[in-house]
Amino acid sequence: MLTERQLEIVLAVVYEYIRSGVPIGSRTIAKRYLKGCSAATIRNEMADLEELEYLYQPHTSAGRIPTPKAFRIYVDAILQRQGSRPATRPEWLDELRKRRDDVQAALRYTTKLLGNLTHCVSLAALGPAQEAVLQKVEFIRVAERSVLIIVVLKGGLIHHKMVSLPFDMTQEALDELSRRVNMVAQDKSWNEVRDVLQKYVMEELEAYADSCRKALDEMNGMLVENSYQYFTGGRYNVLGLPEFSDLSRLQTIMALLEEDSSIAQLVKQFSPDNGLSVIIGDENPVTQMRDCSVLMASSVEKGRKTILGLIGPVRMDYEHAIFVIQSILGGLSRDEET
């Protein structure tokens, strides 16, 4: 259990280190933050905090650097005093609200905005709040054996995928497949109708059985295995940060964002059901990401779940990042119009 003075020192060191990026000495803390304490007293306290693993000293003559354990105290303090809003609303919030009618376009804009405002890598995910409920399905012939599948879910989510069929189908046959799928599946969850639909379509469209099976299998992949859409932005924002001057660290993040499956795993691990989560440094179970911090925030509205995320250095400006990610999430919602 930290004393009140030790807590003040930890918070001051973290704040100053985020601001400056250099080890923090006792004189800096005494001069700027704890003016009633001598540098010698603070130096002794910092030595104790190093033994408690809140601070560490890169070398004997240097100041101290906060550990992830210290950053956790700092972040928890920010979360505890949340609730106050700035007197003026940021201009970018009004621009975001103008774009939110087109959810997918709004999230593409959001990842760019989020990355630019925080200088971190940003991501967004959009999916059904619960099971995917079908509203409409279309199969469009693009070329021989090539078909575009469009799936509209309740809540306005749209999934689309180009697939190659084992045998060609005419547009008339595809329209009939669309009609039968919609007749059975409209306003029902995919899990509820999948098996019935397979049997129904196979019996009624026997001449196209293999191609129909392929089309339904692709739908299953879209709705069960990967029902979320993912967006990323700000990939190059971290290039100028000293924490990512090590090429291997940079490659880890870049590789993570190359595949939807990697982003899906990240979202699955860290996104809260509703609200905000902050994973700092070695709290991350993914070994390759223990030099990073991850912020995830989510909200549910009209059957849709929206998730926003940030990946950045442990020396992230958490107060600013938390404000931005929550403001943007609120700006996407029609429930928050103030």
CSV table of C-alpha atoms in Angstrom, one decimal:
chain,number,residue,atom,x,y,z
A,1,MET,CA,0.0,0.0,0.0
A,2,LEU,CA,1.5,3.3,-1.1
A,3,THR,CA,1.5,6.3,1.2
A,4,GLU,CA,-0.1,9.5,0.0
A,5,ARG,CA,3.2,11.1,-0.8
A,6,GLN,CA,4.4,8.0,-2.7
A,7,LEU,CA,1.2,8.1,-4.7
A,8,GLU,CA,1.7,11.7,-5.6
A,9,ILE,CA,5.3,11.0,-6.7
A,10,VAL,CA,4.2,8.0,-8.9
A,11,LEU,CA,1.5,10.2,-10.6
A,12,ALA,CA,4.0,13.1,-11.0
A,13,VAL,CA,6.7,10.9,-12.5
A,14,VAL,CA,4.3,9.2,-15.0
A,15,TYR,CA,2.8,12.6,-16.0
A,16,GLU,CA,6.2,14.2,-16.5
A,17,TYR,CA,7.6,11.1,-18.3
A,18,ILE,CA,4.6,11.1,-20.8
A,19,ARG,CA,5.3,14.8,-21.4
A,20,SER,CA,9.1,14.7,-21.8
A,21,GLY,CA,10.1,11.1,-22.6
A,22,VAL,CA,13.2,11.2,-20.5
A,23,PRO,CA,14.0,9.8,-17.0
A,24,ILE,CA,12.7,12.0,-14.2
A,25,GLY,CA,14.9,13.2,-11.4
A,26,SER,CA,13.9,14.1,-7.8
A,27,ARG,CA,14.7,17.8,-8.3
A,28,THR,CA,12.1,18.0,-11.1
A,29,ILE,CA,9.4,16.5,-9.0
A,30,ALA,CA,10.3,18.7,-6.0
A,31,LYS,CA,10.4,21.9,-8.1
A,32,ARG,CA,7.2,21.3,-10.2
A,33,TYR,CA,4.9,19.0,-8.2
A,34,LEU,CA,5.8,18.5,-4.5
A,35,LYS,CA,7.1,21.9,-3.6
A,36,GLY,CA,6.8,21.2,0.1
A,37,CYS,CA,9.3,18.3,-0.1
A,38,SER,CA,13.0,18.5,-0.5
A,39,ALA,CA,14.7,16.7,-3.4
A,40,ALA,CA,16.5,14.5,-0.9
A,41,THR,CA,13.2,13.3,0.6
A,42,ILE,CA,11.8,12.6,-2.8
A,43,ARG,CA,14.9,10.8,-3.9
A,44,ASN,CA,14.6,8.4,-0.9
A,45,GLU,CA,10.9,7.8,-1.7
A,46,MET,CA,11.8,7.1,-5.3
A,47,ALA,CA,14.4,4.5,-4.2
A,48,ASP,CA,11.6,2.8,-2.2
A,49,LEU,CA,9.3,3.0,-5.2
A,50,GLU,CA,12.0,1.3,-7.3
A,51,GLU,CA,12.1,-1.6,-4.8
A,52,LEU,CA,8.3,-1.8,-5.0
A,53,GLU,CA,8.6,-2.0,-8.9
A,54,TYR,CA,6.8,1.2,-9.6
A,55,LEU,CA,9.9,2.9,-11.0
A,56,TYR,CA,13.2,1.8,-12.4
A,57,GLN,CA,16.6,3.5,-13.0
A,58,PRO,CA,18.2,3.0,-16.4
A,59,HIS,CA,21.6,3.6,-14.9
A,60,THR,CA,23.1,4.9,-11.7
A,61,SER,CA,23.2,8.6,-12.5
A,62,ALA,CA,19.9,8.8,-14.3
A,63,GLY,CA,16.4,9.7,-13.1
A,64,ARG,CA,13.6,7.2,-12.9
A,65,ILE,CA,11.3,5.8,-15.5
A,66,PRO,CA,7.8,4.6,-14.6
A,67,THR,CA,7.0,0.9,-15.0
A,68,PRO,CA,3.7,-0.5,-16.4
A,69,LYS,CA,2.7,-0.9,-12.7
A,70,ALA,CA,3.0,2.9,-12.3
A,71,PHE,CA,1.1,3.6,-15.5
A,72,ARG,CA,-1.7,1.4,-14.2
A,73,ILE,CA,-2.1,3.6,-11.1
A,74,TYR,CA,-2.1,6.7,-13.4
A,75,VAL,CA,-4.7,5.3,-15.8
A,76,ASP,CA,-6.9,4.2,-12.9
A,77,ALA,CA,-6.8,7.7,-11.5
A,78,ILE,CA,-7.9,9.1,-14.8
A,79,LEU,CA,-10.8,6.7,-15.1
A,80,GLN,CA,-11.9,7.5,-11.5
A,81,ARG,CA,-12.3,11.2,-12.2
A,82,GLN,CA,-13.9,10.9,-15.6
A,83,GLY,CA,-17.2,12.7,-16.3
A,84,SER,CA,-16.2,16.3,-16.8
A,85,ARG,CA,-16.4,17.7,-20.3
A,86,PRO,CA,-14.4,20.5,-21.9
A,87,ALA,CA,-16.2,23.9,-22.1
A,88,THR,CA,-16.0,23.9,-25.9
A,89,ARG,CA,-16.8,21.0,-28.2
A,90,PRO,CA,-14.0,20.0,-30.7
A,91,GLU,CA,-14.7,21.0,-34.3
A,92,TRP,CA,-13.9,17.5,-35.5
A,93,LEU,CA,-16.9,16.1,-33.4
A,94,ASP,CA,-19.4,18.1,-35.5
A,95,GLU,CA,-17.7,16.9,-38.7
A,96,LEU,CA,-18.0,13.3,-37.5
A,97,ARG,CA,-21.7,13.6,-36.7
A,98,LYS,CA,-22.3,14.8,-40.3
A,99,ARG,CA,-20.9,11.5,-41.6
A,100,ARG,CA,-22.6,9.0,-39.3
A,101,ASP,CA,-25.6,8.2,-41.5
A,102,ASP,CA,-23.3,6.0,-43.6
A,103,VAL,CA,-21.9,3.8,-40.8
A,104,GLN,CA,-19.1,2.1,-42.8
A,105,ALA,CA,-17.9,5.4,-44.3
A,106,ALA,CA,-18.1,7.0,-40.8
A,107,LEU,CA,-15.8,4.3,-39.4
A,108,ARG,CA,-13.3,4.7,-42.2
A,109,TYR,CA,-13.2,8.4,-41.4
A,110,THR,CA,-13.1,7.6,-37.7
A,111,THR,CA,-9.9,5.5,-37.9
A,112,LYS,CA,-8.1,8.2,-39.8
A,113,LEU,CA,-9.3,10.9,-37.3
A,114,LEU,CA,-8.5,8.8,-34.2
A,115,GLY,CA,-5.0,8.1,-35.5
A,116,ASN,CA,-4.3,11.7,-36.3
A,117,LEU,CA,-5.5,13.0,-33.0
A,118,THR,CA,-3.6,10.5,-30.8
A,119,HIS,CA,-0.5,9.7,-33.0
A,120,CYS,CA,-1.3,6.0,-32.4
A,121,VAL,CA,-2.4,3.2,-34.6
A,122,SER,CA,-6.2,3.1,-34.7
A,123,LEU,CA,-8.8,0.4,-35.5
A,124,ALA,CA,-12.5,0.0,-35.6
A,125,ALA,CA,-14.9,-2.9,-35.7
A,126,LEU,CA,-18.5,-3.0,-36.6
A,127,GLY,CA,-20.8,-6.0,-36.0
A,128,PRO,CA,-24.1,-7.3,-34.7
A,129,ALA,CA,-24.8,-6.7,-31.0
A,130,GLN,CA,-26.0,-10.3,-30.7
A,131,GLU,CA,-26.6,-13.0,-33.3
A,132,ALA,CA,-26.6,-11.8,-36.9
A,133,VAL,CA,-30.2,-11.4,-38.0
A,134,LEU,CA,-30.7,-11.4,-41.8
A,135,GLN,CA,-32.7,-8.6,-43.5
A,136,LYS,CA,-31.9,-9.2,-47.2
A,137,VAL,CA,-29.6,-11.4,-49.3
A,138,GLU,CA,-28.6,-10.8,-52.9
A,139,PHE,CA,-26.5,-12.9,-55.3
A,140,ILE,CA,-25.3,-10.9,-58.4
A,141,ARG,CA,-23.5,-12.6,-61.4
A,142,VAL,CA,-20.4,-10.6,-62.2
A,143,ALA,CA,-18.7,-12.9,-64.7
A,144,GLU,CA,-18.7,-16.6,-65.5
A,145,ARG,CA,-18.7,-18.5,-62.2
A,146,SER,CA,-18.1,-15.3,-60.3
A,147,VAL,CA,-20.8,-14.0,-58.0
A,148,LEU,CA,-21.0,-11.1,-55.6
A,149,ILE,CA,-22.8,-12.0,-52.4
A,150,ILE,CA,-24.5,-9.0,-50.5
A,151,VAL,CA,-25.9,-9.6,-47.1
A,152,VAL,CA,-27.8,-6.9,-45.2
A,153,LEU,CA,-28.2,-7.5,-41.5
A,154,LYS,CA,-30.7,-6.0,-39.1
A,155,GLY,CA,-29.3,-2.7,-37.9
A,156,GLY,CA,-28.0,-1.8,-41.4
A,157,LEU,CA,-24.8,-3.7,-41.4
A,158,ILE,CA,-23.8,-4.8,-44.9
A,159,HIS,CA,-21.4,-7.6,-45.8
A,160,HIS,CA,-20.3,-8.4,-49.3
A,161,LYS,CA,-17.9,-10.8,-50.8
A,162,MET,CA,-16.9,-11.9,-54.3
A,163,VAL,CA,-16.8,-15.7,-54.6
A,164,SER,CA,-15.9,-18.2,-57.3
A,165,LEU,CA,-18.5,-21.0,-57.9
A,166,PRO,CA,-17.7,-24.5,-59.1
A,167,PHE,CA,-20.2,-24.1,-61.9
A,168,ASP,CA,-21.7,-21.1,-63.6
A,169,MET,CA,-25.2,-19.9,-62.7
A,170,THR,CA,-27.4,-17.6,-64.7
A,171,GLN,CA,-28.7,-14.4,-63.1
A,172,GLU,CA,-32.2,-15.9,-63.2
A,173,ALA,CA,-31.0,-18.9,-61.1
A,174,LEU,CA,-29.2,-16.5,-58.7
A,175,ASP,CA,-32.4,-14.4,-58.3
A,176,GLU,CA,-34.3,-17.6,-57.5
A,177,LEU,CA,-31.7,-18.5,-54.9
A,178,SER,CA,-31.9,-15.0,-53.4
A,179,ARG,CA,-35.7,-15.3,-53.3
A,180,ARG,CA,-35.6,-18.7,-51.5
A,181,VAL,CA,-33.0,-17.6,-49.0
A,182,ASN,CA,-34.9,-14.4,-48.2
A,183,MET,CA,-38.2,-16.3,-47.9
A,184,VAL,CA,-36.8,-18.7,-45.3
A,185,ALA,CA,-34.2,-16.5,-43.5
A,186,GLN,CA,-35.6,-12.9,-43.4
A,187,ASP,CA,-35.8,-11.5,-39.9
A,188,LYS,CA,-34.3,-14.7,-38.4
A,189,SER,CA,-30.8,-15.4,-37.1
A,190,TRP,CA,-28.4,-17.2,-39.4
A,191,ASN,CA,-27.8,-20.0,-36.8
A,192,GLU,CA,-31.6,-20.5,-36.6
A,193,VAL,CA,-32.1,-21.1,-40.3
A,194,ARG,CA,-28.8,-22.3,-41.6
A,195,ASP,CA,-29.5,-26.1,-41.6
A,196,VAL,CA,-33.1,-25.7,-42.9
A,197,LEU,CA,-31.9,-23.4,-45.6
A,198,GLN,CA,-29.3,-25.8,-46.8
A,199,LYS,CA,-31.8,-28.6,-47.2
A,200,TYR,CA,-34.5,-26.4,-48.7
A,201,VAL,CA,-32.2,-24.9,-51.3
A,202,MET,CA,-30.6,-28.2,-52.3
A,203,GLU,CA,-34.0,-29.8,-52.9
A,204,GLU,CA,-35.5,-27.0,-54.9
A,205,LEU,CA,-32.4,-26.0,-56.9
A,206,GLU,CA,-30.9,-29.5,-57.4
A,207,ALA,CA,-29.4,-28.6,-60.9
A,208,TYR,CA,-27.2,-26.0,-59.2
A,209,ALA,CA,-26.6,-27.9,-56.0
A,210,ASP,CA,-22.8,-27.6,-55.9
A,211,SER,CA,-22.8,-23.9,-56.6
A,212,CYS,CA,-25.6,-23.2,-54.2
A,213,ARG,CA,-23.8,-25.1,-51.5
A,214,LYS,CA,-20.6,-23.1,-52.1
A,215,ALA,CA,-22.6,-19.8,-52.0
A,216,LEU,CA,-24.2,-20.8,-48.6
A,217,ASP,CA,-20.9,-21.9,-47.2
A,218,GLU,CA,-19.5,-18.5,-48.1
A,219,MET,CA,-22.4,-16.8,-46.3
A,220,ASN,CA,-21.8,-19.0,-43.3
A,221,GLY,CA,-18.2,-17.8,-43.2
A,222,MET,CA,-19.3,-14.1,-43.4
A,223,LEU,CA,-21.9,-14.4,-40.7
A,224,VAL,CA,-20.4,-16.9,-38.2
A,225,GLU,CA,-16.7,-17.0,-38.6
A,226,ASN,CA,-16.2,-13.3,-39.2
A,227,SER,CA,-19.4,-11.3,-38.6
A,228,TYR,CA,-17.4,-8.1,-38.0
A,229,GLN,CA,-16.1,-5.6,-40.4
A,230,TYR,CA,-12.7,-4.1,-39.6
A,231,PHE,CA,-11.1,-0.7,-40.4
A,232,THR,CA,-7.6,0.5,-39.5
A,233,GLY,CA,-5.8,3.9,-39.7
A,234,GLY,CA,-2.8,5.8,-38.5
A,235,ARG,CA,-0.4,2.9,-39.3
A,236,TYR,CA,2.4,5.3,-39.9
A,237,ASN,CA,1.8,7.5,-36.9
A,238,VAL,CA,4.1,5.5,-34.8
A,239,LEU,CA,7.1,5.8,-37.2
A,240,GLY,CA,8.3,8.9,-35.5
A,241,LEU,CA,8.0,7.7,-31.9
A,242,PRO,CA,11.3,6.7,-30.2
A,243,GLU,CA,9.6,3.6,-28.7
A,244,PHE,CA,9.2,2.2,-32.2
A,245,SER,CA,12.7,3.0,-33.5
A,246,ASP,CA,13.4,-0.8,-33.0
A,247,LEU,CA,12.3,-2.3,-36.4
A,248,SER,CA,11.1,-5.5,-34.8
A,249,ARG,CA,8.6,-3.7,-32.6
A,250,LEU,CA,7.3,-1.8,-35.6
A,251,GLN,CA,7.1,-5.0,-37.7
A,252,THR,CA,5.0,-6.7,-35.0
A,253,ILE,CA,2.3,-4.0,-35.1
A,254,MET,CA,2.3,-3.7,-38.9
A,255,ALA,CA,2.0,-7.5,-39.3
A,256,LEU,CA,-0.9,-7.5,-36.8
A,257,LEU,CA,-2.8,-5.0,-38.9
A,258,GLU,CA,-2.3,-6.8,-42.2
A,259,GLU,CA,-4.9,-9.6,-41.6
A,260,ASP,CA,-8.5,-9.3,-40.5
A,261,SER,CA,-8.0,-12.6,-38.5
A,262,SER,CA,-5.3,-10.9,-36.4
A,263,ILE,CA,-7.4,-7.8,-35.8
A,264,ALA,CA,-10.4,-10.1,-34.9
A,265,GLN,CA,-8.3,-11.9,-32.3
A,266,LEU,CA,-7.2,-8.5,-30.8
A,267,VAL,CA,-10.8,-7.3,-30.6
A,268,LYS,CA,-12.0,-10.5,-29.2
A,269,GLN,CA,-9.3,-10.5,-26.4
A,270,PHE,CA,-9.6,-6.9,-25.4
A,271,SER,CA,-12.9,-5.2,-26.3
A,272,PRO,CA,-15.3,-4.8,-23.4
A,273,ASP,CA,-19.0,-5.7,-23.7
A,274,ASN,CA,-19.7,-2.0,-23.2
A,275,GLY,CA,-17.4,0.8,-22.0
A,276,LEU,CA,-13.6,1.2,-22.0
A,277,SER,CA,-10.7,-1.1,-21.3
A,278,VAL,CA,-7.0,-0.2,-21.1
A,279,ILE,CA,-4.3,-2.9,-21.3
A,280,ILE,CA,-0.8,-1.6,-20.4
A,281,GLY,CA,2.5,-3.1,-21.4
A,282,ASP,CA,3.1,-6.5,-19.8
A,283,GLU,CA,-0.6,-6.8,-18.9
A,284,ASN,CA,-0.9,-7.9,-22.5
A,285,PRO,CA,-1.0,-11.7,-22.9
A,286,VAL,CA,0.3,-11.4,-26.4
A,287,THR,CA,4.1,-11.5,-25.8
A,288,GLN,CA,5.0,-9.6,-28.9
A,289,MET,CA,2.8,-6.6,-27.8
A,290,ARG,CA,4.2,-6.1,-24.3
A,291,ASP,CA,6.0,-3.0,-25.4
A,292,CYS,CA,2.6,-1.5,-26.3
A,293,SER,CA,-0.6,-0.4,-24.7
A,294,VAL,CA,-4.1,-1.1,-26.1
A,295,LEU,CA,-7.2,1.0,-25.5
A,296,MET,CA,-10.6,-0.5,-26.5
A,297,ALA,CA,-14.0,1.1,-26.2
A,298,SER,CA,-17.4,-0.2,-27.4
A,299,SER,CA,-21.0,0.8,-27.5
A,300,VAL,CA,-24.2,-0.9,-28.7
A,301,GLU,CA,-27.0,1.0,-30.6
A,302,LYS,CA,-29.8,-0.2,-32.8
A,303,GLY,CA,-28.6,-3.8,-32.9
A,304,ARG,CA,-25.0,-2.8,-33.9
A,305,LYS,CA,-21.9,-3.0,-31.8
A,306,THR,CA,-19.2,-0.5,-32.5
A,307,ILE,CA,-15.7,-1.0,-31.2
A,308,LEU,CA,-12.9,1.6,-31.4
A,309,GLY,CA,-9.3,0.8,-30.5
A,310,LEU,CA,-5.8,2.4,-30.2
A,311,ILE,CA,-2.4,0.7,-30.2
A,312,GLY,CA,0.5,2.8,-29.0
A,313,PRO,CA,3.5,3.0,-26.8
A,314,VAL,CA,3.3,2.4,-23.0
A,315,ARG,CA,4.3,6.1,-22.8
A,316,MET,CA,1.0,7.0,-24.4
A,317,ASP,CA,-0.9,10.2,-23.4
A,318,TYR,CA,-3.7,8.2,-21.8
A,319,GLU,CA,-5.7,11.2,-20.6
A,320,HIS,CA,-5.9,12.6,-24.1
A,321,ALA,CA,-6.4,9.2,-25.8
A,322,ILE,CA,-9.2,8.2,-23.5
A,323,PHE,CA,-11.0,11.6,-24.0
A,324,VAL,CA,-10.6,11.3,-27.8
A,325,ILE,CA,-11.8,7.6,-28.1
A,326,GLN,CA,-14.8,8.2,-25.9
A,327,SER,CA,-15.7,11.5,-27.6
A,328,ILE,CA,-15.6,9.8,-31.0
A,329,LEU,CA,-17.6,6.8,-29.8
A,330,GLY,CA,-20.2,9.2,-28.5
A,331,GLY,CA,-20.1,11.3,-31.7
A,332,LEU,CA,-21.0,8.1,-33.7
A,333,SER,CA,-24.1,7.6,-31.4
A,334,ARG,CA,-27.4,9.3,-31.9
A,335,ASP,CA,-28.1,8.8,-28.2
A,336,GLU,CA,-25.5,11.5,-27.3
A,337,GLU,CA,-26.5,14.8,-29.0
A,338,THR,CA,-25.3,17.3,-26.5
